[in-house]
PDB file of C-alpha atoms in Angstrom:
ATOM      1  CA  MET A 155     200.500  19.668 -27.336  1.00 34.00           C
ATOM      2  CA  ALA A 156     197.643  17.232 -27.373  1.00 39.00           C
ATOM      3  CA  LYS A 157     195.716  16.537 -24.207  1.00 41.00           C
ATOM      4  CA  VAL A 158     195.542  12.975 -22.963  1.00 43.00           C
ATOM      5  CA  VAL A 159     192.479  11.820 -21.029  1.00 45.00           C
ATOM      6  CA  GLY A 160     192.377   9.207 -18.307  1.00 37.00           C
ATOM      7  CA  THR A 161     195.229   7.184 -16.912  1.00 34.00           C
ATOM      8  CA  SER A 162     197.977   5.577 -18.889  1.00 34.00           C
ATOM      9  CA  ALA A 163     199.316   2.131 -19.396  1.00 34.00           C
ATOM     10  CA  ARG A 164     198.482  -0.226 -16.687  1.00 33.00           C
ATOM     11  CA  PRO A 165     198.761  -3.900 -15.983  1.00 33.00           C
ATOM     12  CA  SER A 166     196.334  -5.562 -13.674  1.00 33.00           C
ATOM     13  CA  TRP A 167     192.987  -6.805 -14.451  1.00 33.00           C
ATOM     14  CA  GLY A 168     192.315  -3.387 -15.761  1.00 33.00           C
ATOM     15  CA  LYS A 169     194.317  -2.299 -18.650  1.00 35.00           C
ATOM     16  CA  LEU A 170     197.838  -3.323 -18.716  1.00 34.00           C
ATOM     17  CA  LEU A 171     199.172  -6.197 -16.719  1.00 28.00           C
ATOM     18  CA  CYS A 172     202.822  -5.587 -15.919  1.00 25.00           C
ATOM     19  CA  SER A 173     203.415  -7.917 -13.071  1.00 20.00           C
ATOM     20  CA  THR A 174     203.351 -11.648 -12.627  1.00 18.00           C
ATOM     21  CA  PHE A 175     200.142 -13.115 -13.893  1.00 23.00           C
ATOM     22  CA  ILE A 176     198.658 -15.998 -15.784  1.00 20.00           C
ATOM     23  CA  ALA A 177     197.709 -15.070 -19.320  1.00 26.00           C
ATOM     24  CA  PHE A 178     194.171 -16.257 -19.605  1.00 27.00           C
ATOM     25  CA  ALA A 179     192.692 -16.163 -23.122  1.00 32.00           C
ATOM     26  CA  LEU A 180     189.106 -16.906 -23.913  1.00 29.00           C
ATOM     27  CA  ALA A 181     189.665 -16.987 -27.647  1.00 31.00           C
ATOM     28  CA  ASN A 182     192.592 -17.001 -30.007  1.00 34.00           C
ATOM     29  CA  LEU A 183     192.484 -14.164 -32.497  1.00 37.00           C
ATOM     30  CA  GLY A 184     195.568 -15.581 -34.117  1.00 37.00           C
ATOM     31  CA  CYS A 185     193.356 -18.168 -35.748  1.00 36.00           C
ATOM     32  CA  THR A 186     190.947 -15.640 -37.206  1.00 41.00           C
ATOM     33  CA  GLY A 187     191.190 -13.942 -40.541  1.00 43.00           C
ATOM     34  CA  SER A 188     191.297 -10.237 -41.323  1.00 50.00           C
ATOM     35  CA  ALA A 189     187.574 -10.219 -42.119  1.00 55.00           C
ATOM     36  CA  ARG A 190     186.743 -11.355 -38.606  1.00 50.00           C
ATOM     37  CA  ALA A 191     189.192  -8.836 -37.121  1.00 53.00           C
ATOM     38  CA  ALA A 192     187.464  -6.047 -39.022  1.00 62.00           C
ATOM     39  CA  THR A 193     184.111  -7.319 -37.781  1.00 90.00           C
ATOM     40  CA  LEU A 194     185.382  -7.277 -34.182  1.00 95.00           C
ATOM     41  CA  ASP A 195     186.660  -3.724 -34.597  1.00 97.00           C
ATOM     42  CA  ASP A 196     183.261  -2.624 -35.873  1.00 96.00           C
ATOM     43  CA  ALA A 197     181.452  -4.530 -33.129  1.00 97.00           C
ATOM     44  CA  ILE A 198     183.481  -2.812 -30.417  1.00 98.00           C
ATOM     45  CA  LEU A 199     182.685   0.628 -31.822  1.00 97.00           C
ATOM     46  CA  GLU A 200     179.020  -0.350 -32.021  1.00 97.00           C
ATOM     47  CA  GLU A 201     179.083  -1.528 -28.392  1.00 97.00           C
ATOM     48  CA  LEU A 202     180.775   1.684 -27.270  1.00 98.00           C
ATOM     49  CA  ASN A 203     178.151   3.745 -29.048  1.00 98.00           C
ATOM     50  CA  PHE A 204     175.305   1.752 -27.530  1.00 97.00           C
ATOM     51  CA  ALA A 205     176.713   2.486 -24.067  1.00 98.00           C
ATOM     52  CA  ARG A 206     177.077   6.194 -24.877  1.00 98.00           C
ATOM     53  CA  LEU A 207     173.616   6.505 -26.419  1.00 98.00           C
ATOM     54  CA  HIS A 208     171.790   4.310 -23.883  1.00 98.00           C
ATOM     55  CA  PRO A 209     173.747   4.333 -20.603  1.00 98.00           C
ATOM     56  CA  GLN A 210     170.747   3.323 -18.462  1.00 98.00           C
ATOM     57  CA  GLU A 211     169.926   0.411 -20.736  1.00 98.00           C
ATOM     58  CA  TYR A 212     173.580  -0.659 -20.640  1.00 98.00           C
ATOM     59  CA  ALA A 213     173.410  -0.526 -16.836  1.00 98.00           C
ATOM     60  CA  ARG A 214     170.387  -2.818 -16.896  1.00 97.00           C
ATOM     61  CA  ARG A 215     172.306  -5.219 -19.134  1.00 95.00           C
ATOM     62  CA  LEU A 216     175.068  -5.352 -16.557  1.00 95.00           C
ATOM     63  CA  GLN A 217     172.563  -5.982 -13.781  1.00 94.00           C
ATOM     64  CA  LEU A 218     171.130  -8.913 -15.708  1.00 92.00           C
ATOM     65  CA  GLN A 219     174.617 -10.469 -15.873  1.00 86.00           C
ATOM     66  CA  PRO A 220     176.609  -9.347 -12.825  1.00 80.00           C
ATOM     67  CA  ALA A 221     179.509 -11.636 -13.757  1.00 75.00           C
ATOM     68  CA  SER A 222     180.522 -12.499 -17.300  1.00 71.00           C
ATOM     69  CA  THR A 223     182.640 -15.484 -18.266  1.00 70.00           C
ATOM     70  CA  TRP A 224     185.610 -13.140 -18.331  1.00 66.00           C
ATOM     71  CA  ASP A 225     184.784 -11.701 -14.894  1.00 68.00           C
ATOM     72  CA  LEU A 226     184.692 -15.211 -13.437  1.00 69.00           C
ATOM     73  CA  ALA A 227     188.023 -16.081 -15.040  1.00 68.00           C
ATOM     74  CA  ARG A 228     189.597 -12.919 -13.701  1.00 65.00           C
ATOM     75  CA  SER A 229     188.263 -13.502 -10.191  1.00 66.00           C
ATOM     76  CA  ALA A 230     189.769 -16.975 -10.241  1.00 64.00           C
ATOM     77  CA  HIS A 231     193.179 -15.302 -10.508  1.00 64.00           C
ATOM     78  CA  GLY A 232     192.676 -13.089  -7.494  1.00 62.00           C
ATOM     79  CA  ASP A 233     191.452  -9.811  -8.984  1.00 62.00           C
ATOM     80  CA  LYS A 234     189.287  -8.294  -6.278  1.00 69.00           C
ATOM     81  CA  ASP A 235     187.553  -4.945  -6.670  1.00 82.00           C
ATOM     82  CA  PRO A 236     184.030  -5.606  -5.383  1.00 81.00           C
ATOM     83  CA  GLU A 237     182.998  -1.959  -5.615  1.00 90.00           C
ATOM     84  CA  ALA A 238     183.779  -1.590  -9.322  1.00 91.00           C
ATOM     85  CA  PHE A 239     180.617  -3.257 -10.632  1.00 93.00           C
ATOM     86  CA  ALA A 240     178.237  -1.325  -8.355  1.00 94.00           C
ATOM     87  CA  GLN A 241     180.046   1.933  -9.116  1.00 96.00           C
ATOM     88  CA  ALA A 242     179.785   1.309 -12.846  1.00 97.00           C
ATOM     89  CA  VAL A 243     176.036   0.679 -12.631  1.00 97.00           C
ATOM     90  CA  ALA A 244     175.521   3.807 -10.514  1.00 98.00           C
ATOM     91  CA  PHE A 245     177.615   5.855 -12.939  1.00 98.00           C
ATOM     92  CA  LEU A 246     175.628   4.623 -15.932  1.00 98.00           C
ATOM     93  CA  MET A 247     172.275   5.262 -14.266  1.00 98.00           C
ATOM     94  CA  ARG A 248     173.110   8.950 -13.828  1.00 98.00           C
ATOM     95  CA  GLN A 249     175.083   9.379 -17.072  1.00 98.00           C
ATOM     96  CA  PRO A 250     173.283  11.544 -19.701  1.00 98.00           C
ATOM     97  CA  PRO A 251     173.190  10.073 -23.228  1.00 98.00           C
ATOM     98  CA  LEU A 252     176.045  11.144 -25.487  1.00 98.00           C
ATOM     99  CA  PRO A 253     176.263  11.291 -29.288  1.00 97.00           C
ATOM    100  CA  PRO A 254     177.789   8.251 -30.996  1.00 97.00           C
ATOM    101  CA  LEU A 255     181.451   8.182 -31.938  1.00 98.00           C
ATOM    102  CA  ARG A 256     182.008   8.152 -35.668  1.00 97.00           C
ATOM    103  CA  ALA A 257     184.594   5.819 -37.160  1.00 97.00           C
ATOM    104  CA  ASP A 258     187.761   7.663 -38.159  1.00 97.00           C
ATOM    105  CA  GLU A 259     190.257   6.006 -40.483  1.00 97.00           C
ATOM    106  CA  ASN A 260     193.254   8.010 -39.250  1.00 97.00           C
ATOM    107  CA  LEU A 261     192.563   6.931 -35.669  1.00 98.00           C
ATOM    108  CA  ALA A 262     192.029   3.337 -36.818  1.00 97.00           C
ATOM    109  CA  ALA A 263     195.327   3.382 -38.748  1.00 98.00           C
ATOM    110  CA  ALA A 264     197.182   4.553 -35.632  1.00 97.00           C
ATOM    111  CA  ALA A 265     195.512   1.786 -33.618  1.00 98.00           C
ATOM    112  CA  ARG A 266     196.379  -0.843 -36.271  1.00 97.00           C
ATOM    113  CA  GLU A 267     200.013   0.184 -36.254  1.00 97.00           C
ATOM    114  CA  HIS A 268     200.208  -0.292 -32.489  1.00 97.00           C
ATOM    115  CA  VAL A 269     198.575  -3.735 -32.652  1.00 97.00           C
ATOM    116  CA  ALA A 270     200.942  -4.792 -35.437  1.00 97.00           C
ATOM    117  CA  ALA A 271     203.968  -3.626 -33.442  1.00 97.00           C
ATOM    118  CA  GLN A 272     202.997  -5.000 -30.019  1.00 97.00           C
ATOM    119  CA  GLY A 273     201.162  -8.206 -30.807  1.00 96.00           C
ATOM    120  CA  PRO A 274     204.006 -10.343 -32.198  1.00 96.00           C
ATOM    121  CA  ALA A 275     206.515  -8.965 -29.654  1.00 96.00           C
ATOM    122  CA  GLY A 276     204.269  -9.386 -26.626  1.00 95.00           C
ATOM    123  CA  ASP A 277     204.742  -5.737 -25.638  1.00 95.00           C
ATOM    124  CA  VAL A 278     202.267  -3.743 -23.550  1.00 94.00           C
ATOM    125  CA  GLY A 279     201.779  -0.021 -23.044  1.00 93.00           C
ATOM    126  CA  HIS A 280     201.012   3.046 -25.129  1.00 93.00           C
ATOM    127  CA  ASP A 281     204.517   4.069 -26.156  1.00 91.00           C
ATOM    128  CA  GLY A 282     206.328   2.662 -29.162  1.00 91.00           C
ATOM    129  CA  ARG A 283     209.592   0.745 -28.768  1.00 89.00           C
ATOM    130  CA  ALA A 284     211.558   3.878 -29.656  1.00 91.00           C
ATOM    131  CA  GLY A 285     209.667   5.823 -26.972  1.00 91.00           C
ATOM    132  CA  GLU A 286     207.150   7.542 -29.245  1.00 94.00           C
ATOM    133  CA  ARG A 287     204.111   8.623 -27.217  1.00 94.00           C
ATOM    134  CA  PHE A 288     200.663   7.510 -28.348  1.00 94.00           C
ATOM    135  CA  ASP A 289     199.559  11.089 -29.116  1.00 94.00           C
ATOM    136  CA  ASP A 290     202.596  11.562 -31.360  1.00 95.00           C
ATOM    137  CA  ARG A 291     201.679   8.317 -33.141  1.00 96.00           C
ATOM    138  CA  LEU A 292     198.158   9.639 -33.706  1.00 96.00           C
ATOM    139  CA  ARG A 293     199.481  12.939 -35.057  1.00 95.00           C
ATOM    140  CA  ARG A 294     201.801  11.071 -37.414  1.00 96.00           C
ATOM    141  CA  HIS A 295     198.678   9.434 -38.848  1.00 97.00           C
ATOM    142  CA  GLY A 296     197.104  12.812 -39.524  1.00 96.00           C
ATOM    143  CA  VAL A 297     195.020  13.227 -36.357  1.00 95.00           C
ATOM    144  CA  ARG A 298     194.983  16.905 -35.391  1.00 90.00           C
ATOM    145  CA  ALA A 299     192.212  16.851 -32.796  1.00 89.00           C
ATOM    146  CA  ALA A 300     192.175  19.079 -29.727  1.00 83.00           C
ATOM    147  CA  THR A 301     191.764  16.191 -27.277  1.00 93.00           C
ATOM    148  CA  LEU A 302     193.078  12.638 -27.578  1.00 95.00           C
ATOM    149  CA  ALA A 303     192.954   9.463 -25.499  1.00 96.00           C
ATOM    150  CA  GLU A 304     193.748   5.787 -25.869  1.00 95.00           C
ATOM    151  CA  ASN A 305     192.418   2.659 -24.147  1.00 96.00           C
ATOM    152  CA  ILE A 306     194.067  -0.711 -24.675  1.00 95.00           C
ATOM    153  CA  ALA A 307     192.589  -4.040 -23.590  1.00 93.00           C
ATOM    154  CA  TYR A 308     194.784  -7.128 -23.432  1.00 92.00           C
ATOM    155  CA  GLY A 309     193.039 -10.459 -23.081  1.00 91.00           C
ATOM    156  CA  PRO A 310     189.310 -10.278 -23.934  1.00 90.00           C
ATOM    157  CA  SER A 311     188.551 -11.128 -27.544  1.00 89.00           C
ATOM    158  CA  LYS A 312     184.798 -10.483 -27.745  1.00 92.00           C
ATOM    159  CA  ALA A 313     183.338  -7.015 -28.252  1.00 95.00           C
ATOM    160  CA  GLY A 314     180.963  -7.214 -25.312  1.00 94.00           C
ATOM    161  CA  GLU A 315     183.710  -8.373 -22.944  1.00 93.00           C
ATOM    162  CA  VAL A 316     186.174  -5.708 -24.075  1.00 95.00           C
ATOM    163  CA  VAL A 317     183.712  -2.849 -23.561  1.00 97.00           C
ATOM    164  CA  ARG A 318     182.276  -4.286 -20.359  1.00 95.00           C
ATOM    165  CA  GLU A 319     185.751  -4.595 -18.813  1.00 93.00           C
ATOM    166  CA  LEU A 320     186.653  -1.034 -19.775  1.00 96.00           C
ATOM    167  CA  ILE A 321     183.432   0.401 -18.359  1.00 96.00           C
ATOM    168  CA  ILE A 322     183.532  -1.547 -15.087  1.00 93.00           C
ATOM    169  CA  ASP A 323     187.245  -0.715 -14.884  1.00 92.00           C
ATOM    170  CA  SER A 324     187.957  -3.068 -11.998  1.00 88.00           C
ATOM    171  CA  GLY A 325     191.239  -2.436 -10.248  1.00 85.00           C
ATOM    172  CA  VAL A 326     191.697   1.092 -11.590  1.00 88.00           C
ATOM    173  CA  ALA A 327     191.206   3.646  -8.848  1.00 88.00           C
ATOM    174  CA  ASN A 328     190.294   6.590 -11.057  1.00 90.00           C
ATOM    175  CA  ARG A 329     188.180   4.504 -13.484  1.00 93.00           C
ATOM    176  CA  GLY A 330     190.067   6.221 -16.292  1.00 93.00           C
ATOM    177  CA  HIS A 331     188.986   3.839 -19.058  1.00 95.00           C
ATOM    178  CA  ARG A 332     185.346   4.433 -18.249  1.00 97.00           C
ATOM    179  CA  ARG A 333     186.005   8.152 -18.201  1.00 96.00           C
ATOM    180  CA  ASN A 334     187.548   8.040 -21.672  1.00 96.00           C
ATOM    181  CA  ILE A 335     184.537   6.198 -23.092  1.00 98.00           C
ATOM    182  CA  PHE A 336     182.127   8.776 -21.686  1.00 98.00           C
ATOM    183  CA  TYR A 337     184.266  11.866 -22.247  1.00 97.00           C
ATOM    184  CA  GLU A 338     181.670  14.202 -23.639  1.00 95.00           C
ATOM    185  CA  THR A 339     183.764  16.062 -26.237  1.00 94.00           C
ATOM    186  CA  PHE A 340     184.988  12.929 -28.005  1.00 97.00           C
ATOM    187  CA  ASP A 341     183.219  12.516 -31.320  1.00 96.00           C
ATOM    188  CA  ALA A 342     185.467  10.050 -33.207  1.00 97.00           C
ATOM    189  CA  ALA A 343     187.214   6.766 -32.531  1.00 98.00           C
ATOM    190  CA  GLY A 344     189.361   4.189 -34.243  1.00 98.00           C
ATOM    191  CA  VAL A 345     189.512   0.552 -33.161  1.00 98.00           C
ATOM    192  CA  SER A 346     191.911  -2.228 -34.045  1.00 97.00           C
ATOM    193  CA  CYS A 347     192.175  -5.710 -32.555  1.00 96.00           C
ATOM    194  CA  GLY A 348     194.587  -8.524 -33.240  1.00 96.00           C
ATOM    195  CA  PRO A 349     196.534 -11.431 -31.754  1.00 96.00           C
ATOM    196  CA  HIS A 350     198.986 -10.874 -28.900  1.00 97.00           C
ATOM    197  CA  ARG A 351     201.864 -13.197 -28.073  1.00 96.00           C
ATOM    198  CA  ASP A 352     201.245 -13.277 -24.319  1.00 94.00           C
ATOM    199  CA  TYR A 353     197.570 -12.343 -23.919  1.00 92.00           C
ATOM    200  CA  ALA A 354     196.220 -14.018 -27.056  1.00 93.00           C
ATOM    201  CA  ALA A 355     194.300 -10.861 -27.986  1.00 95.00           C
ATOM    202  CA  MET A 356     194.591  -7.098 -27.737  1.00 96.00           C
ATOM    203  CA  CYS A 357     192.333  -4.216 -28.757  1.00 96.00           C
ATOM    204  CA  VAL A 358     193.404  -0.589 -29.133  1.00 97.00           C
ATOM    205  CA  ILE A 359     190.773   2.158 -29.045  1.00 97.00           C
ATOM    206  CA  ASP A 360     191.883   5.685 -29.941  1.00 97.00           C
ATOM    207  CA  PHE A 361     189.566   8.628 -29.216  1.00 97.00           C
ATOM    208  CA  ALA A 362     189.598  12.219 -30.482  1.00 96.00           C
ATOM    209  CA  SER A 363     187.628  15.444 -30.458  1.00 94.00           C
ATOM    210  CA  VAL A 364     187.762  16.032 -34.186  1.00 84.00           C
ATOM    211  CA  ARG A 365     185.050  18.676 -33.949  1.00 77.00           C
ATOM    212  CA  ASP A 366     187.404  20.902 -31.961  1.00 62.00           C
ATOM    213  CA  GLU A 367     190.044  20.566 -34.664  1.00 60.00           C
ATOM    214  CA  ALA A 368     187.712  22.217 -37.167  1.00 55.00           C
ATOM    215  CA  ALA A 369     187.071  24.995 -34.647  1.00 53.00           C
ATOM    216  CA  GLY A 370     190.807  25.630 -34.415  1.00 52.00           C
ATOM    217  CA  GLN A 371     191.169  24.881 -30.705  1.00 50.00           C
ATOM    218  CA  SER A 372     194.640  24.238 -29.296  1.00 48.00           C
ATOM    219  CA  GLN A 373     195.642  20.620 -28.871  1.00 49.00           C
ATOM    220  CA  THR A 374     195.780  18.857 -25.543  1.00 51.00           C
ATOM    221  CA  ALA A 375     196.476  15.222 -24.683  1.00 51.00           C
ATOM    222  CA  LEU A 376     194.435  13.477 -22.027  1.00 53.00           C
ATOM    223  CA  ALA A 377     195.878  10.575 -20.112  1.00 50.00           C
ATOM    224  CA  SER A 378     195.939   7.280 -21.932  1.00 54.00           C
ATOM    225  CA  ASN A 379     194.612   4.011 -20.572  1.00 53.00           C
ATOM    226  CA  ILE A 380     195.681   0.453 -21.025  1.00 48.00           C
ATOM    227  CA  ARG A 381     193.668  -2.474 -19.875  1.00 43.00           C
ATOM    228  CA  VAL A 382     195.246  -5.825 -19.689  1.00 43.00           C
ATOM    229  CA  ALA A 383     192.401  -8.064 -18.739  1.00 38.00           C
ATOM    230  CA  SER A 384     194.343 -11.239 -18.473  1.00 31.00           C
ATOM    231  CA  GLY A 385     195.011 -12.248 -14.968  1.00 29.00           C
ATOM    232  CA  ALA A 386     196.881  -9.799 -12.834  1.00 25.00           C
ATOM    233  CA  ARG A 387     196.510  -6.182 -12.014  1.00 25.00           C
ATOM    234  CA  LEU A 388     196.491  -2.862 -13.804  1.00 28.00           C
ATOM    235  CA  LEU A 389     199.207  -0.353 -13.796  1.00 27.00           C
ATOM    236  CA  ALA A 390     197.934   3.164 -13.831  1.00 28.00           C
ATOM    237  CA  GLY A 391     199.299   6.501 -14.681  1.00 28.00           C
ATOM    238  CA  ARG A 392     201.959   8.004 -16.849  1.00 27.00           C
TER     239      ARG A 392
END
């Protein structure tokens, strides 16, 4: 069985908002074409890799802008986790650099399928409507890695805001989304973003340790993470 890293679906200002909230969208991906969507997917992977390669520099970026436009919007809806920002900076300052994640088409295809299924329906979470777990979806797309994880962001529609929210991980006690991004054995990722009926935008990031697959290690699934950054709170855990 695959190993899932982190937490699972959650709804707050973290990953998945499953309670009452105000959907607050900064941009409408529904008005963008596929070329822009592909560019956003690439930009998110690039931003993730910058954070992994240069964690101290990313920390300094955060310090230069303690509150983004998205942070201010979220705070206006009552999301309060004052320690998250300082903890993220401290984490990054002591985090050793990690190799970049390479783009993997199988992971990206699994992410695209989830966006296509959830976006028009307004669904949230990692599981499919028939109850298929995210790691089973990844395997169906040919991913045979030893370790798997998934982060989902609902709401932010700019690469910098998506990655920033996942790293700061406000409202998520175990900071599982941040942990997935900096999980040292992950060496591949697939990203897909698209419009969402209720949150305007969603981005799915699937991670895998493809290297371990070649070494023949047994599969494990780490806990998945959803971030609905739209106006309420995150739901953690599976």
